[in-house]
Amino acid sequence: MSFPDATDKPSRTILTGEGGTGASRFKHVIECPDGRFRRLVPDELDQLQGFPKGWTDTGMTDGHRAFCMGNALVTGVPHRIGEAMVEVYGL
């Protein structure tokens, strides 16, 4: 696993332990332009999973929002694959 996480390549899987304040080698960490490191915020996790920014912003804590994205399924990619199959094979 690379450190920090690359922002120009596909992401690693988001796990349910992504949120919270405790340290973990499984949390996504990116490098800021000024050289500092930071974790992804819930809005970024929403978008990384293919949901609109703020999708989980329903009043729950940031840790719970991150947990929800760790439990989420990425549906955008399979949906596009299905559309391509319909177009190519007429399914």
Short mmCIF file of N, CA and C in Angstrom, two decimals:
data_model
loop_
_atom_site.label_atom_id
_atom_site.label_comp_id
_atom_site.label_asym_id
_atom_site.label_seq_id
_atom_site.Cartn_x
_atom_site.Cartn_y
_atom_site.Cartn_z
N MET A 1 0.86 -1.16 0.00
CA MET A 1 0.00 0.00 0.00
C MET A 1 0.91 1.23 0.00
N SER A 2 0.67 2.14 -0.91
CA SER A 2 1.51 3.33 -1.01
C SER A 2 1.12 4.37 0.03
N PHE A 3 2.09 5.18 0.42
CA PHE A 3 1.83 6.30 1.32
C PHE A 3 2.57 7.50 0.77
N PRO A 4 1.88 8.61 0.61
CA PRO A 4 0.44 8.80 0.75
C PRO A 4 -0.30 8.19 -0.44
N ASP A 5 -1.61 8.15 -0.34
CA ASP A 5 -2.41 7.61 -1.44
C ASP A 5 -2.27 8.49 -2.67
N ALA A 6 -2.16 7.87 -3.83
CA ALA A 6 -2.05 8.60 -5.09
C ALA A 6 -3.40 9.22 -5.43
N THR A 7 -3.38 10.45 -5.89
CA THR A 7 -4.63 11.11 -6.30
C THR A 7 -4.85 11.05 -7.80
N ASP A 8 -3.89 10.48 -8.53
CA ASP A 8 -4.00 10.38 -9.98
C ASP A 8 -4.22 8.94 -10.46
N LYS A 9 -4.54 8.05 -9.51
CA LYS A 9 -4.77 6.64 -9.83
C LYS A 9 -6.06 6.18 -9.16
N PRO A 10 -6.58 5.02 -9.58
CA PRO A 10 -7.78 4.51 -8.91
C PRO A 10 -7.54 4.34 -7.41
N SER A 11 -8.58 4.53 -6.66
CA SER A 11 -8.49 4.48 -5.20
C SER A 11 -8.50 3.05 -4.68
N ARG A 12 -7.94 2.90 -3.49
CA ARG A 12 -8.10 1.65 -2.76
C ARG A 12 -9.55 1.56 -2.27
N THR A 13 -9.93 0.41 -1.78
CA THR A 13 -11.26 0.21 -1.22
C THR A 13 -11.44 1.05 0.04
N ILE A 14 -12.60 1.67 0.17
CA ILE A 14 -12.93 2.39 1.40
C ILE A 14 -13.48 1.36 2.39
N LEU A 15 -12.92 1.33 3.59
CA LEU A 15 -13.36 0.40 4.62
C LEU A 15 -14.23 1.11 5.64
N THR A 16 -14.99 0.34 6.41
CA THR A 16 -15.87 0.94 7.42
C THR A 16 -15.09 1.66 8.50
N GLY A 17 -13.82 1.33 8.69
CA GLY A 17 -12.99 2.00 9.70
C GLY A 17 -12.35 3.27 9.21
N GLU A 18 -12.77 3.79 8.07
CA GLU A 18 -12.19 5.00 7.49
C GLU A 18 -12.37 6.22 8.38
N GLY A 19 -13.45 6.30 9.11
CA GLY A 19 -13.72 7.47 9.95
C GLY A 19 -13.09 7.36 11.31
N GLY A 20 -13.47 8.28 12.17
CA GLY A 20 -12.96 8.27 13.54
C GLY A 20 -11.64 8.99 13.67
N THR A 21 -11.22 9.17 14.90
CA THR A 21 -10.00 9.95 15.16
C THR A 21 -8.78 9.09 15.36
N GLY A 22 -8.95 7.79 15.53
CA GLY A 22 -7.81 6.91 15.77
C GLY A 22 -6.97 6.70 14.53
N ALA A 23 -5.69 6.43 14.76
CA ALA A 23 -4.77 6.16 13.66
C ALA A 23 -5.05 4.78 13.08
N SER A 24 -4.84 4.64 11.79
CA SER A 24 -5.04 3.36 11.13
C SER A 24 -4.30 3.37 9.81
N ARG A 25 -3.66 2.27 9.50
CA ARG A 25 -2.95 2.20 8.21
C ARG A 25 -3.89 1.99 7.05
N PHE A 26 -5.18 1.81 7.33
CA PHE A 26 -6.16 1.57 6.27
C PHE A 26 -6.88 2.83 5.82
N LYS A 27 -6.70 3.93 6.53
CA LYS A 27 -7.38 5.17 6.16
C LYS A 27 -6.66 5.84 5.00
N HIS A 28 -7.42 6.47 4.14
CA HIS A 28 -6.83 7.17 3.00
C HIS A 28 -6.16 8.46 3.47
N VAL A 29 -4.92 8.65 3.08
CA VAL A 29 -4.16 9.85 3.43
C VAL A 29 -3.61 10.42 2.13
N ILE A 30 -3.81 11.71 1.92
CA ILE A 30 -3.28 12.37 0.73
C ILE A 30 -2.34 13.49 1.15
N GLU A 31 -1.45 13.87 0.24
CA GLU A 31 -0.53 14.96 0.49
C GLU A 31 -1.09 16.24 -0.10
N CYS A 32 -1.12 17.29 0.72
CA CYS A 32 -1.60 18.61 0.27
C CYS A 32 -0.49 19.31 -0.51
N PRO A 33 -0.83 20.32 -1.31
CA PRO A 33 0.18 21.05 -2.06
C PRO A 33 1.29 21.64 -1.19
N ASP A 34 0.98 21.96 0.07
CA ASP A 34 2.00 22.54 0.95
C ASP A 34 2.84 21.48 1.66
N GLY A 35 2.64 20.20 1.31
CA GLY A 35 3.44 19.13 1.88
C GLY A 35 2.83 18.47 3.12
N ARG A 36 1.76 19.03 3.65
CA ARG A 36 1.10 18.40 4.81
C ARG A 36 0.30 17.19 4.33
N PHE A 37 -0.01 16.32 5.26
CA PHE A 37 -0.83 15.15 4.97
C PHE A 37 -2.18 15.31 5.64
N ARG A 38 -3.20 14.77 5.01
CA ARG A 38 -4.54 14.80 5.61
C ARG A 38 -5.34 13.61 5.14
N ARG A 39 -6.35 13.29 5.94
CA ARG A 39 -7.28 12.22 5.58
C ARG A 39 -8.38 12.78 4.69
N LEU A 40 -9.05 11.91 3.98
CA LEU A 40 -10.18 12.35 3.16
C LEU A 40 -11.35 12.71 4.06
N VAL A 41 -12.07 13.74 3.69
CA VAL A 41 -13.25 14.17 4.45
C VAL A 41 -14.48 13.44 3.89
N PRO A 42 -15.58 13.40 4.66
CA PRO A 42 -16.75 12.64 4.22
C PRO A 42 -17.27 13.00 2.83
N ASP A 43 -17.27 14.27 2.46
CA ASP A 43 -17.73 14.64 1.11
C ASP A 43 -16.86 13.98 0.04
N GLU A 44 -15.55 13.89 0.29
CA GLU A 44 -14.65 13.25 -0.67
C GLU A 44 -14.90 11.75 -0.74
N LEU A 45 -15.20 11.15 0.41
CA LEU A 45 -15.52 9.71 0.42
C LEU A 45 -16.81 9.45 -0.34
N ASP A 46 -17.81 10.33 -0.16
CA ASP A 46 -19.06 10.21 -0.93
C ASP A 46 -18.75 10.17 -2.43
N GLN A 47 -17.96 11.13 -2.88
CA GLN A 47 -17.67 11.25 -4.31
C GLN A 47 -16.81 10.09 -4.80
N LEU A 48 -15.90 9.63 -3.96
CA LEU A 48 -15.04 8.51 -4.34
C LEU A 48 -15.86 7.24 -4.59
N GLN A 49 -16.97 7.11 -3.89
CA GLN A 49 -17.85 5.96 -4.08
C GLN A 49 -18.86 6.18 -5.21
N GLY A 50 -18.80 7.34 -5.86
CA GLY A 50 -19.68 7.60 -6.99
C GLY A 50 -20.98 8.30 -6.63
N PHE A 51 -21.09 8.77 -5.39
CA PHE A 51 -22.28 9.49 -4.95
C PHE A 51 -22.03 10.99 -5.05
N PRO A 52 -23.06 11.80 -5.09
CA PRO A 52 -22.86 13.25 -5.13
C PRO A 52 -22.25 13.76 -3.82
N LYS A 53 -21.54 14.86 -3.92
CA LYS A 53 -20.98 15.50 -2.73
C LYS A 53 -22.11 15.78 -1.75
N GLY A 54 -21.91 15.41 -0.48
CA GLY A 54 -22.91 15.65 0.54
C GLY A 54 -23.97 14.56 0.65
N TRP A 55 -23.83 13.47 -0.08
CA TRP A 55 -24.82 12.41 -0.09
C TRP A 55 -25.15 11.91 1.32
N THR A 56 -24.13 11.79 2.17
CA THR A 56 -24.34 11.27 3.53
C THR A 56 -24.51 12.38 4.55
N ASP A 57 -24.58 13.62 4.11
CA ASP A 57 -24.69 14.76 5.03
C ASP A 57 -26.14 14.91 5.49
N THR A 58 -26.55 14.02 6.39
CA THR A 58 -27.93 14.01 6.88
C THR A 58 -28.00 14.32 8.37
N GLY A 59 -26.92 14.85 8.93
CA GLY A 59 -26.90 15.17 10.35
C GLY A 59 -26.11 14.19 11.19
N MET A 60 -25.65 13.10 10.59
CA MET A 60 -24.85 12.14 11.37
C MET A 60 -23.42 12.63 11.49
N THR A 61 -22.64 12.03 12.37
CA THR A 61 -21.25 12.43 12.58
C THR A 61 -20.40 12.08 11.36
N ASP A 62 -19.25 12.74 11.24
CA ASP A 62 -18.33 12.43 10.15
C ASP A 62 -17.89 10.97 10.20
N GLY A 63 -17.67 10.44 11.41
CA GLY A 63 -17.27 9.04 11.55
C GLY A 63 -18.33 8.10 11.03
N HIS A 64 -19.58 8.40 11.31
CA HIS A 64 -20.67 7.54 10.82
C HIS A 64 -20.83 7.70 9.31
N ARG A 65 -20.63 8.91 8.80
CA ARG A 65 -20.69 9.10 7.34
C ARG A 65 -19.63 8.24 6.66
N ALA A 66 -18.41 8.24 7.22
CA ALA A 66 -17.33 7.43 6.65
C ALA A 66 -17.67 5.95 6.73
N PHE A 67 -18.26 5.52 7.85
CA PHE A 67 -18.68 4.13 8.01
C PHE A 67 -19.68 3.75 6.91
N CYS A 68 -20.63 4.64 6.66
CA CYS A 68 -21.63 4.38 5.61
C CYS A 68 -20.97 4.21 4.25
N MET A 69 -19.98 5.03 3.94
CA MET A 69 -19.30 4.91 2.65
C MET A 69 -18.46 3.65 2.58
N GLY A 70 -17.95 3.19 3.73
CA GLY A 70 -17.23 1.92 3.77
C GLY A 70 -18.16 0.74 3.52
N ASN A 71 -19.42 0.89 3.85
CA ASN A 71 -20.42 -0.15 3.63
C ASN A 71 -21.09 -0.03 2.26
N ALA A 72 -20.89 1.07 1.58
CA ALA A 72 -21.58 1.33 0.31
C ALA A 72 -21.02 0.47 -0.82
N LEU A 73 -21.85 0.25 -1.80
CA LEU A 73 -21.43 -0.44 -3.02
C LEU A 73 -21.27 0.59 -4.12
N VAL A 74 -20.22 0.44 -4.90
CA VAL A 74 -20.02 1.32 -6.05
C VAL A 74 -20.95 0.83 -7.14
N THR A 75 -21.93 1.64 -7.50
CA THR A 75 -22.91 1.21 -8.50
C THR A 75 -22.69 1.84 -9.87
N GLY A 76 -21.93 2.92 -9.93
CA GLY A 76 -21.75 3.63 -11.19
C GLY A 76 -21.04 2.80 -12.25
N VAL A 77 -19.99 2.07 -11.86
CA VAL A 77 -19.23 1.28 -12.82
C VAL A 77 -20.06 0.13 -13.38
N PRO A 78 -20.69 -0.70 -12.53
CA PRO A 78 -21.53 -1.76 -13.10
C PRO A 78 -22.68 -1.22 -13.96
N HIS A 79 -23.22 -0.08 -13.59
CA HIS A 79 -24.29 0.52 -14.38
C HIS A 79 -23.79 0.87 -15.78
N ARG A 80 -22.60 1.46 -15.86
CA ARG A 80 -22.04 1.82 -17.17
C ARG A 80 -21.70 0.58 -17.98
N ILE A 81 -21.23 -0.47 -17.30
CA ILE A 81 -20.95 -1.72 -18.01
C ILE A 81 -22.25 -2.27 -18.60
N GLY A 82 -23.31 -2.23 -17.82
CA GLY A 82 -24.61 -2.69 -18.31
C GLY A 82 -25.09 -1.90 -19.50
N GLU A 83 -24.93 -0.58 -19.45
CA GLU A 83 -25.33 0.27 -20.59
C GLU A 83 -24.54 -0.10 -21.84
N ALA A 84 -23.23 -0.35 -21.67
CA ALA A 84 -22.40 -0.72 -22.82
C ALA A 84 -22.83 -2.06 -23.39
N MET A 85 -23.20 -3.00 -22.51
CA MET A 85 -23.66 -4.31 -22.99
C MET A 85 -24.96 -4.18 -23.78
N VAL A 86 -25.84 -3.33 -23.33
CA VAL A 86 -27.09 -3.10 -24.06
C VAL A 86 -26.78 -2.52 -25.44
N GLU A 87 -25.86 -1.56 -25.46
CA GLU A 87 -25.51 -0.92 -26.73
C GLU A 87 -24.84 -1.90 -27.69
N VAL A 88 -23.90 -2.69 -27.19
CA VAL A 88 -23.13 -3.59 -28.05
C VAL A 88 -23.92 -4.84 -28.43
N TYR A 89 -24.59 -5.43 -27.45
CA TYR A 89 -25.25 -6.72 -27.68
C TYR A 89 -26.77 -6.62 -27.82
N GLY A 90 -27.31 -5.43 -27.62
CA GLY A 90 -28.74 -5.25 -27.74
C GLY A 90 -29.54 -6.00 -26.69
N LEU A 91 -28.94 -6.16 -25.54
CA LEU A 91 -29.62 -6.91 -24.46
C LEU A 91 -30.75 -6.12 -23.86
#
